[in-house]
mmCIF file of C-alpha atoms in Angstrom:
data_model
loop_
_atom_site.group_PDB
_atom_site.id
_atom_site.type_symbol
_atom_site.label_atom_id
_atom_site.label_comp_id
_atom_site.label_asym_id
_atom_site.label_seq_id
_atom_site.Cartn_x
_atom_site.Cartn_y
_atom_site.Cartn_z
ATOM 1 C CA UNK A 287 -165.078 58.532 -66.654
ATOM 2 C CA UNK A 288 -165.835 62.022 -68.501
ATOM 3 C CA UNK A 289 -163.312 64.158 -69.061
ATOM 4 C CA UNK A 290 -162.940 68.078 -68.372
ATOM 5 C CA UNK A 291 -160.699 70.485 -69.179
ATOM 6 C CA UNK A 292 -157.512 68.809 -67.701
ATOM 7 C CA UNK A 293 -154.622 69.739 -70.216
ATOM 8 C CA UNK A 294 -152.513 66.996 -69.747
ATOM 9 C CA UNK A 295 -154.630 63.698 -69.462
ATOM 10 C CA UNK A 296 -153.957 60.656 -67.899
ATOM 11 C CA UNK A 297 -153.872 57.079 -69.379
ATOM 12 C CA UNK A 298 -157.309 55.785 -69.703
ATOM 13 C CA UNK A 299 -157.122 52.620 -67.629
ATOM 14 C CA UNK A 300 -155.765 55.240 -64.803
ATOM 15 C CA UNK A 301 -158.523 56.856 -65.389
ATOM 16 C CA UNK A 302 -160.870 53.519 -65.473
ATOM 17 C CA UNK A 303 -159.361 52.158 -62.231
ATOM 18 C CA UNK A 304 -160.692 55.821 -60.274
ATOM 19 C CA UNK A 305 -163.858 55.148 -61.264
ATOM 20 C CA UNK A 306 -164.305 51.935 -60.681
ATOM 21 C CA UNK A 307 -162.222 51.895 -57.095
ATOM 22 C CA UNK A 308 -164.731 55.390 -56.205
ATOM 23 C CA UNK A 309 -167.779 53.697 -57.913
ATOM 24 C CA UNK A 310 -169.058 56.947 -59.040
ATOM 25 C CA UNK A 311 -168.454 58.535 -62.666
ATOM 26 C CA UNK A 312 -165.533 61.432 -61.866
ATOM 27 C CA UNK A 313 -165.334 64.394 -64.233
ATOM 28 C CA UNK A 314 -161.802 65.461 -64.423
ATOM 29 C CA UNK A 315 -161.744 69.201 -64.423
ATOM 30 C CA UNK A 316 -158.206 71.576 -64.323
ATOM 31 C CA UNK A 317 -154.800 71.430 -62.889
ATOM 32 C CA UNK A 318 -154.499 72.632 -59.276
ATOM 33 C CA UNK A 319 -151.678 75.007 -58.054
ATOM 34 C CA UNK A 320 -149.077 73.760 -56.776
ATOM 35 C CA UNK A 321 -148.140 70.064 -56.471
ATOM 36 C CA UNK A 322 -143.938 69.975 -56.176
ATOM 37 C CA UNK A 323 -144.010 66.233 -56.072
ATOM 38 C CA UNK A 324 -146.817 65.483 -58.385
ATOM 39 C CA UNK A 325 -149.762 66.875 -60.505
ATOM 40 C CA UNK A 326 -153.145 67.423 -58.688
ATOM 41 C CA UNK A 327 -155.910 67.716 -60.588
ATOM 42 C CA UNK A 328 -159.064 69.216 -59.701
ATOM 43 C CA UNK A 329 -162.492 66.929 -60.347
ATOM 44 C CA UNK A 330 -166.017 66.316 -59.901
ATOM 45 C CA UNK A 331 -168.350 63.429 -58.884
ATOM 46 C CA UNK A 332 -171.035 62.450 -60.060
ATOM 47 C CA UNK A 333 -173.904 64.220 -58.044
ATOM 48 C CA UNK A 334 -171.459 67.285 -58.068
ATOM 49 C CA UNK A 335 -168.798 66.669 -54.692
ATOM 50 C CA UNK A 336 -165.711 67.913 -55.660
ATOM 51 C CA UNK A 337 -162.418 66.131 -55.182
ATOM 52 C CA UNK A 338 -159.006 66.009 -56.091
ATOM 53 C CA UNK A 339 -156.863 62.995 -57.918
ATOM 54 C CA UNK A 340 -153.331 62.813 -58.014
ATOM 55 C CA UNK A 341 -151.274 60.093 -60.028
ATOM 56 C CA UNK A 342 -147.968 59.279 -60.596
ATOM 57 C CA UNK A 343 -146.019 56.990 -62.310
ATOM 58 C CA UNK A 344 -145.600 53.717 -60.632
ATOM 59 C CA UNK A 345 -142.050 54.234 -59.000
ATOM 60 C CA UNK A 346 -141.498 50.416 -57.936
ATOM 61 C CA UNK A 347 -143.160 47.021 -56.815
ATOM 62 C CA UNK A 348 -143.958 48.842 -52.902
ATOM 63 C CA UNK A 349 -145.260 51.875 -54.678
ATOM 64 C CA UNK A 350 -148.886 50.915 -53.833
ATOM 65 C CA UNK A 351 -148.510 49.667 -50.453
ATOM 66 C CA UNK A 352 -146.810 52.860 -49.368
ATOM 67 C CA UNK A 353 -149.743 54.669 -50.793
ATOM 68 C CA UNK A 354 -151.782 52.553 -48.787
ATOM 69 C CA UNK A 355 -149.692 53.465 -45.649
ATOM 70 C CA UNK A 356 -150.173 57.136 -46.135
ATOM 71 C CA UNK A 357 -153.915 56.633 -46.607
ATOM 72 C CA UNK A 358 -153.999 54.813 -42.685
ATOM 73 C CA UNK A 359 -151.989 57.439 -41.409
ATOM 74 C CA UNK A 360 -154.582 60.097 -43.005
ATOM 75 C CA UNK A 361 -156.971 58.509 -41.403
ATOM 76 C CA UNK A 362 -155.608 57.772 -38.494
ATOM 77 C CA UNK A 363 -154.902 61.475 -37.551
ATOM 78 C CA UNK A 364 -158.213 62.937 -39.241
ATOM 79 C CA UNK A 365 -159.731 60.783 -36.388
ATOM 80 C CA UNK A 366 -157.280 62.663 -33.590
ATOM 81 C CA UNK A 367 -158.488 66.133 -35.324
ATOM 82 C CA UNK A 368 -155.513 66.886 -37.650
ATOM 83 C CA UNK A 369 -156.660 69.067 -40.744
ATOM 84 C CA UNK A 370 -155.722 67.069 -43.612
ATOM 85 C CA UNK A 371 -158.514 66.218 -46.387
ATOM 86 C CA UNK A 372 -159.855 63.010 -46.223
ATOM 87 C CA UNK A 373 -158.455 60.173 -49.282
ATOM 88 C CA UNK A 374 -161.846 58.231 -50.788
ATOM 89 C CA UNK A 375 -159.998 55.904 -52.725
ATOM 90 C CA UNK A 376 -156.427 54.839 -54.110
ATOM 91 C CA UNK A 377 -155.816 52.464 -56.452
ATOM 92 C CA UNK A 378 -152.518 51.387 -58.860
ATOM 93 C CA UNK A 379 -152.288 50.779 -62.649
ATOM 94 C CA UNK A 380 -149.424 48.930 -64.247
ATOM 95 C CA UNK A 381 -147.669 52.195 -64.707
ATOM 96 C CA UNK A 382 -149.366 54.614 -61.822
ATOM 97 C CA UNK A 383 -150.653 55.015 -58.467
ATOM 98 C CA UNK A 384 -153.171 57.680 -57.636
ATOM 99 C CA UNK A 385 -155.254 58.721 -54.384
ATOM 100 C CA UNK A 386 -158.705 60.433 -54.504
ATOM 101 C CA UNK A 387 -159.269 63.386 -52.126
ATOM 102 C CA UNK A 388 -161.358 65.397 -50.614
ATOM 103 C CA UNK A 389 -161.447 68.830 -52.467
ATOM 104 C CA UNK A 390 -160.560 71.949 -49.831
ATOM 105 C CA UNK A 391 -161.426 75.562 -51.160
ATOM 106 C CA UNK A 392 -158.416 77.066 -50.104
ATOM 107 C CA UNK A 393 -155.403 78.507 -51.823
ATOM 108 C CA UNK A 394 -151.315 76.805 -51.011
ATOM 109 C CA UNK A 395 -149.966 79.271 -48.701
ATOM 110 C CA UNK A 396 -147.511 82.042 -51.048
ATOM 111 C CA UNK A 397 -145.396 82.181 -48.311
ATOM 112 C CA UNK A 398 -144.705 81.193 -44.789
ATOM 113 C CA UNK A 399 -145.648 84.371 -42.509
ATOM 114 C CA UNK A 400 -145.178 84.747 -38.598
ATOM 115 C CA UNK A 401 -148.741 83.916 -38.114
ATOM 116 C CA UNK A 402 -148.878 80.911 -40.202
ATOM 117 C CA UNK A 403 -145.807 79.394 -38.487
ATOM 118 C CA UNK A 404 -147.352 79.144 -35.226
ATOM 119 C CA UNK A 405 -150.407 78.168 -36.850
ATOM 120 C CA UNK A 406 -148.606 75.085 -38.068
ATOM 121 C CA UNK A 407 -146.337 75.194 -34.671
ATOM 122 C CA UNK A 408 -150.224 74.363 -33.150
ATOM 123 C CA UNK A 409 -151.163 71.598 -35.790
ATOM 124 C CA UNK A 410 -147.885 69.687 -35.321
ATOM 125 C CA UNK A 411 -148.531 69.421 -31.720
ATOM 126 C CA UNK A 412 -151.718 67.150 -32.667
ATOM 127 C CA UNK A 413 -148.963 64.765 -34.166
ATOM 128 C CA UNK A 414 -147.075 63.799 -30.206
ATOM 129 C CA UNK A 415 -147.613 60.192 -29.397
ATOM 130 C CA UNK A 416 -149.390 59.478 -32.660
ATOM 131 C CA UNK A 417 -146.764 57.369 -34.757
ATOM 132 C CA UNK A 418 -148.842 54.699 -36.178
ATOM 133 C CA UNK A 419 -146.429 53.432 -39.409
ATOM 134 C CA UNK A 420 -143.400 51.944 -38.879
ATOM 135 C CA UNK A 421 -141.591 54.378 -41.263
ATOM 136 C CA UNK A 422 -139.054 56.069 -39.725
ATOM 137 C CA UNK A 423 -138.179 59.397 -40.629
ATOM 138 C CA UNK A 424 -135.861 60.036 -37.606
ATOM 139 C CA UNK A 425 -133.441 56.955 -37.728
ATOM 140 C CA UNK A 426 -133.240 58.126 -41.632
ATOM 141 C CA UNK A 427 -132.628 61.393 -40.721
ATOM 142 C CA UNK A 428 -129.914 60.790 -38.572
ATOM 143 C CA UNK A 429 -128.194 58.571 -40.952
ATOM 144 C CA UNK A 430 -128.519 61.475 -43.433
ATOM 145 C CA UNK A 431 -126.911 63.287 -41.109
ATOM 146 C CA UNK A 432 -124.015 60.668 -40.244
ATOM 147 C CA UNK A 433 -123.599 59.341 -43.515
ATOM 148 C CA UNK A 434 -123.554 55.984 -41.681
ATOM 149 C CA UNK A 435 -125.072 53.383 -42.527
ATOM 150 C CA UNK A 436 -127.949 51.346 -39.538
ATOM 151 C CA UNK A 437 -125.764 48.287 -39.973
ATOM 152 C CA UNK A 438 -122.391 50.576 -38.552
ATOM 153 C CA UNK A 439 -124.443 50.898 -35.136
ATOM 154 C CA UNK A 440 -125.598 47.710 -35.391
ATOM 155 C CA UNK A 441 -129.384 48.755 -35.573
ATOM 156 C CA UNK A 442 -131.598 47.374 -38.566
ATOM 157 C CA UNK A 443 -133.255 49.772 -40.293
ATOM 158 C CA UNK A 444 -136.326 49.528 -43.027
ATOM 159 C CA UNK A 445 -136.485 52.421 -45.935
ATOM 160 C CA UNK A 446 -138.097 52.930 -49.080
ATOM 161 C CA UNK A 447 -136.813 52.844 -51.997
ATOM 162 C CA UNK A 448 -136.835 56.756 -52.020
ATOM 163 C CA UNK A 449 -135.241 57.537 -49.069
ATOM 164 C CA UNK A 450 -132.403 54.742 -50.100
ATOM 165 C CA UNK A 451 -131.951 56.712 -53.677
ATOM 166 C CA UNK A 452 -132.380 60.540 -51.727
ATOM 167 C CA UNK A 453 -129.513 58.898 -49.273
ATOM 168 C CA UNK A 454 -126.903 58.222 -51.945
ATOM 169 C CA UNK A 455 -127.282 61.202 -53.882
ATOM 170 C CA UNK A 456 -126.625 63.075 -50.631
ATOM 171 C CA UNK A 457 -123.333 61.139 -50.003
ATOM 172 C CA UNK A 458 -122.556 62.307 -53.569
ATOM 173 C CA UNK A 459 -122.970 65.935 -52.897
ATOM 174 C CA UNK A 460 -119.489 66.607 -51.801
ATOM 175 C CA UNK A 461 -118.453 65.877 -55.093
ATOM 176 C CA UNK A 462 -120.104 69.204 -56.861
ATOM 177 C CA UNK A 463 -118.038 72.051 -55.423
ATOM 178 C CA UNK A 464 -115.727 72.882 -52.823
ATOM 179 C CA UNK A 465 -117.762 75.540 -51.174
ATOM 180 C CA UNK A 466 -120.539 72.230 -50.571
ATOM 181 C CA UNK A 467 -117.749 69.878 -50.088
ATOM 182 C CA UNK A 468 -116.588 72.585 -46.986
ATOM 183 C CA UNK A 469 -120.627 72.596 -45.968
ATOM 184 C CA UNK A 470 -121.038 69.287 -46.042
ATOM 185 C CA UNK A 471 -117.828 68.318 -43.970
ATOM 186 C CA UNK A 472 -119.302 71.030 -40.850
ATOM 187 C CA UNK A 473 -122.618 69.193 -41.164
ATOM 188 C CA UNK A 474 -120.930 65.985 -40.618
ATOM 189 C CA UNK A 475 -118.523 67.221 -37.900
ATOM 190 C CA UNK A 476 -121.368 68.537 -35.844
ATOM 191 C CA UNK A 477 -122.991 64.971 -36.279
ATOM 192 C CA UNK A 478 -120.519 62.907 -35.630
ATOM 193 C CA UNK A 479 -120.726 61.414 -31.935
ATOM 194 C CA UNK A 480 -124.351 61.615 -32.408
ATOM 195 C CA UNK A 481 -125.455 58.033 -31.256
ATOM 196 C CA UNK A 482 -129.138 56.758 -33.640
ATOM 197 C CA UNK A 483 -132.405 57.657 -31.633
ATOM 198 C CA UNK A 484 -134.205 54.659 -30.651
ATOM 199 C CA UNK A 485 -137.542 55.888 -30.494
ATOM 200 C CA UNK A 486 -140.505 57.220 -32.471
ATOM 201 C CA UNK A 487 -143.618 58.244 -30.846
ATOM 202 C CA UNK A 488 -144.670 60.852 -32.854
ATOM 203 C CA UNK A 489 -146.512 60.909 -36.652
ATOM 204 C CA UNK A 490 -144.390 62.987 -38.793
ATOM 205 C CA UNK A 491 -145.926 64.541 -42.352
ATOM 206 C CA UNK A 492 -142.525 64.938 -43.447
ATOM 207 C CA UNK A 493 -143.093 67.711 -45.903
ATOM 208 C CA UNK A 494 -145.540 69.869 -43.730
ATOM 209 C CA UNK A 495 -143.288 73.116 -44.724
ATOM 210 C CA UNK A 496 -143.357 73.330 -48.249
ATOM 211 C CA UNK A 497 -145.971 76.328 -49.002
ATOM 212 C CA UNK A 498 -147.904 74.353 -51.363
ATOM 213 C CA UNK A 499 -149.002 72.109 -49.106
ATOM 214 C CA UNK A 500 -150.409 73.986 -46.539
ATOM 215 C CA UNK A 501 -153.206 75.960 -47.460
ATOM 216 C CA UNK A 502 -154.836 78.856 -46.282
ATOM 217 C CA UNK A 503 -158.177 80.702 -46.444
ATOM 218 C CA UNK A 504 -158.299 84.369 -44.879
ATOM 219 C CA UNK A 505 -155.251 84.169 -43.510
ATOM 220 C CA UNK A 506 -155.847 80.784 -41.444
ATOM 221 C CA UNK A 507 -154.503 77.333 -41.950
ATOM 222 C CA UNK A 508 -157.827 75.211 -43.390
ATOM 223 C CA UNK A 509 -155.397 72.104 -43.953
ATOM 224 C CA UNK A 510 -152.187 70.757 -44.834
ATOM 225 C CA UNK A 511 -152.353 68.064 -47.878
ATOM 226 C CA UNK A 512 -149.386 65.752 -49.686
ATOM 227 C CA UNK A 513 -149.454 63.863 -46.752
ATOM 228 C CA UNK A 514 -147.688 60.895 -48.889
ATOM 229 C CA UNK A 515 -144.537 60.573 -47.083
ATOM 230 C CA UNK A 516 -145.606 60.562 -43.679
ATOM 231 C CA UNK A 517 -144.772 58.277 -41.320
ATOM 232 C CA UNK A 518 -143.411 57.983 -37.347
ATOM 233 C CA UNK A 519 -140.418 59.748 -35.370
ATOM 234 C CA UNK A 520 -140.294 63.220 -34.010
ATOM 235 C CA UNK A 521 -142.468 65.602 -34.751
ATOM 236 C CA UNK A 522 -139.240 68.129 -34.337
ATOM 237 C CA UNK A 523 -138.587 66.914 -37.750
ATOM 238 C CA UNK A 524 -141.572 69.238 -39.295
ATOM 239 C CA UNK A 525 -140.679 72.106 -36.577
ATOM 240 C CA UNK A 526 -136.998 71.451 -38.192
ATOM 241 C CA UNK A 527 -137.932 72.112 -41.939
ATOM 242 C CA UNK A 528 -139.653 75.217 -40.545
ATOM 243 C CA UNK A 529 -136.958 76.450 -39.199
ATOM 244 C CA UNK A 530 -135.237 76.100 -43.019
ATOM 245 C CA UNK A 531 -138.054 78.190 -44.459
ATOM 246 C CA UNK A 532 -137.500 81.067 -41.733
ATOM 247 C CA UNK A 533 -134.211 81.261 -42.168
ATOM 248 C CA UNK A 534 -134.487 83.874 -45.009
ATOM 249 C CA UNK A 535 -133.296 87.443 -44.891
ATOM 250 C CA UNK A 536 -136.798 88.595 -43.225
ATOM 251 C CA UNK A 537 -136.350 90.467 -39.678
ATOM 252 C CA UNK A 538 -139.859 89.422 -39.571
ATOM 253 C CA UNK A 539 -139.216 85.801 -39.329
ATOM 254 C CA UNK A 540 -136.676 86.115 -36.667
ATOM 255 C CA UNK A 541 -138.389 85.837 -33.461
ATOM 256 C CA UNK A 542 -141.123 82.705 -34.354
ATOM 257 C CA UNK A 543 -137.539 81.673 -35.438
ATOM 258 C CA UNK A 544 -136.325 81.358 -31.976
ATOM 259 C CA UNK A 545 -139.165 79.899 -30.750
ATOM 260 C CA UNK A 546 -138.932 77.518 -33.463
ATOM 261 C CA UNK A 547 -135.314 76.237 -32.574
ATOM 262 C CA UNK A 548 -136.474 76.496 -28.384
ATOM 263 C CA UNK A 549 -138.931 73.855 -29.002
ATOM 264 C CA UNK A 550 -137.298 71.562 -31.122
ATOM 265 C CA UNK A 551 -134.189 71.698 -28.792
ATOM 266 C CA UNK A 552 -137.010 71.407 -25.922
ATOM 267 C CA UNK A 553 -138.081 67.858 -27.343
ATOM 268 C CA UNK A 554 -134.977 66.375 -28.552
ATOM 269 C CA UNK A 555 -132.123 68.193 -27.340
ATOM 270 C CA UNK A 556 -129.199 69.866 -28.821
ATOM 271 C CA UNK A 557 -127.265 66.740 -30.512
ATOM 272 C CA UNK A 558 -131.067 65.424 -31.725
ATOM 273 C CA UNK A 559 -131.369 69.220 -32.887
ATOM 274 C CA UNK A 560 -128.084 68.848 -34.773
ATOM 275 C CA UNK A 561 -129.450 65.716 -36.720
ATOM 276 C CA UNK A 562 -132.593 66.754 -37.851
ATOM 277 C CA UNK A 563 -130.940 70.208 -38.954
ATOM 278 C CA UNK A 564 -127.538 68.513 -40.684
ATOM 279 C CA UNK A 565 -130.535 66.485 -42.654
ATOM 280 C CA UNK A 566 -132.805 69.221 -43.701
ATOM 281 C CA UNK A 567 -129.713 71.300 -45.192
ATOM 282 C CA UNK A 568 -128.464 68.047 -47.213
ATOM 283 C CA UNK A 569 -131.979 67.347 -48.714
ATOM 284 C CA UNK A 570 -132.281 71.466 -49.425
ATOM 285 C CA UNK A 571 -128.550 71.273 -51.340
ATOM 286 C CA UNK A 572 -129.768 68.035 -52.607
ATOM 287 C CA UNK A 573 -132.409 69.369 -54.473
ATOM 288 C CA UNK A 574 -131.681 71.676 -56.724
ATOM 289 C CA UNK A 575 -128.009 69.948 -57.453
ATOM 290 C CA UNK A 576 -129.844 67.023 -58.645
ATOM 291 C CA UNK A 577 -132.194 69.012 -60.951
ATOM 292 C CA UNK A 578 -129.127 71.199 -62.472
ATOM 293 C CA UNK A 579 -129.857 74.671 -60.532
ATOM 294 C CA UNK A 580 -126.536 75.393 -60.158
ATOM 295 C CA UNK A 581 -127.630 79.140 -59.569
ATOM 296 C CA UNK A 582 -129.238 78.579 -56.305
ATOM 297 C CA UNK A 583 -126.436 76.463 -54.755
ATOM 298 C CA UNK A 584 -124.844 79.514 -53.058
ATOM 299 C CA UNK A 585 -127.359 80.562 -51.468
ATOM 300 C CA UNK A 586 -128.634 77.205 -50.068
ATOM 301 C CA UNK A 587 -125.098 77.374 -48.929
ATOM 302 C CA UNK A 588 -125.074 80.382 -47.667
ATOM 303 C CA UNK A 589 -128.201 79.675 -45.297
ATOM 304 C CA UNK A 590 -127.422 75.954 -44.101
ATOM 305 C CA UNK A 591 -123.854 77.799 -42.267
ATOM 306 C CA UNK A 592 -126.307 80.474 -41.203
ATOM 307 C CA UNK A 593 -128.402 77.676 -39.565
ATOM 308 C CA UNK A 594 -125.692 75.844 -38.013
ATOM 309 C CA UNK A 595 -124.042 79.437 -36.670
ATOM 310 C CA UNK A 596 -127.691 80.265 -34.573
ATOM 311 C CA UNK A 597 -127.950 76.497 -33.574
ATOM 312 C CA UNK A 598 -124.080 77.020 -32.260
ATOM 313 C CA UNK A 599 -125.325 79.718 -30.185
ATOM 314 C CA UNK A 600 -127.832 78.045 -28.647
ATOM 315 C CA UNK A 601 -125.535 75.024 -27.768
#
């Protein structure tokens, strides 16, 4: 394993365990843009393909296999024509898991525009009927949404260890302010009579929205990547977290908008609608309350009531 011009290297049994899963000598070269959840680094293989790695620290014991889940569900959809890069190789350390990709030249989309919406509006239609993990992102959602627990409506539900840790900071959120504690209280109003879905035909990526991982080349969608957390439920789910990242002071975003929140409300209805929307406004105030951005509370705030007000309408 050589190594390039990577900054921040990785441990060299990390780097050992690449090589010898790939079985070709892998040249790391620089940090790639991007890369919210983890670091992806740029690199070459021997004979000159490149690819890119990304490793993490090993989370817990099911760390691996979940990797492993993601790479059959990559593989699975690359095969139904879905434009994600394909994985050639993942492999665990004591203290990391990593995944070996395809390289795309493209660049992570700056921002979500009009066109690029109902690009991705397009793409997520390849996921209908394709749920081939049994990781539920819906039944999670909705007790997100609830605050209930599977066991309350007698249903038995599997999650990872992720979703179990992302699930009790929510229920902790209250806590932080009043103006949240009032935000979270209308979420869970709306949700409250909102029996658990019982089905999940659809692959969901999970994290399709976030600009880094979709990327574009002259002005077209080439691929969407991090595809780590994907699993089965509604694809409404991704049309959902679109929705959050139109719902920005831009005229311009207004009408793909609407025909955002039409199609959702098309495939699961208004209550299902409620759900998936009370969840993706609890994991948005989640996130930066957890990481001490105290600054960007308000307006997170501010645009989860400005969600629920245009759902209203629609109701």
């Amino acid at each position: 394993m050589n190594h390039g011009t990577h900054p921040e290297e990785l441990p060299a049994e990390v780097l050992d365990d690449v090589a010898s899963v790939v079985g070709a000598e892998v040249t790391l070269l620089s940090r790639l843009p991007g890369g919210v959840n983890g670091g992806a680094v740029r690199a070459q293989l021997a004979g000159g393909a490149n690819a890119v790695l990304k490793a993490v620290p090993r989370a817990h014991p099911g760390h691996l296999d979940e990797t492993l889940r993601a790479q059959r569900v990559v593989e699975h959809m690359r095969r139904r024509g879905y434009p994600t890069p394909a994985w050639l190789g993942v492999g665990a350390t004591a203290t990391h898991v990593w995944h070996l990709m395809d390289f795309v030249d493209a660049a992570p989309a700056p921002e979500l525009t009009p066109s690029l919406i109902e690009q991705l509006m397009d793409i997520i239609e390849l996921q209908a009927g394709q749920a081939s993990e049994p990781y539920d992102h819906w039944s999670y959602a909705w007790r997100v949404a609830t605050g209930q627990e599977s066991a309350v409506a007698g249903l038995d539900f599997n999650e990872t260890p992720e979703q179990s840790l992302l699930r009790q900071s929510v229920a902790r959120l209250s806590g932080h302010s009043s103006v949240v504690s009032a935000l979270v209280e209308r979420l869970r109003l709306v949700c409250a009579d909102v029996p658990p879905p019982r089905e999940a035909p659809d692959m969901v990526h999970a994290d399709l929205s976030t600009p880094s991982n979709v990327l574009v080349r002259d002005g077209a969608v080439v691929a969407v990547v991090d595809i780590g957390n994907a699993g089965s439920g509604t694809r409404a789910t991704d049309l959902t977290t679109l929705v959050w990242y139109t719902s920005q002071d831009d005229p311009l975003l207004d009408g793909v908008r609407r025909r955002l929140w039409t199609r959702i409300l098309d495939l699961v209805g208004w209550e299902g609608t409620a759900v998936l929307a009370a969840a993706q406004i609890l994991h948005m105030l989640e996130i930066p309350i957890r990481h001490g951005r105290h600054d960007v509370v308000p307006g997170v705030v501010k645009r989860g009531h400005r969600a629920l007000d245009e759902l209203n309408a629609l109701r």
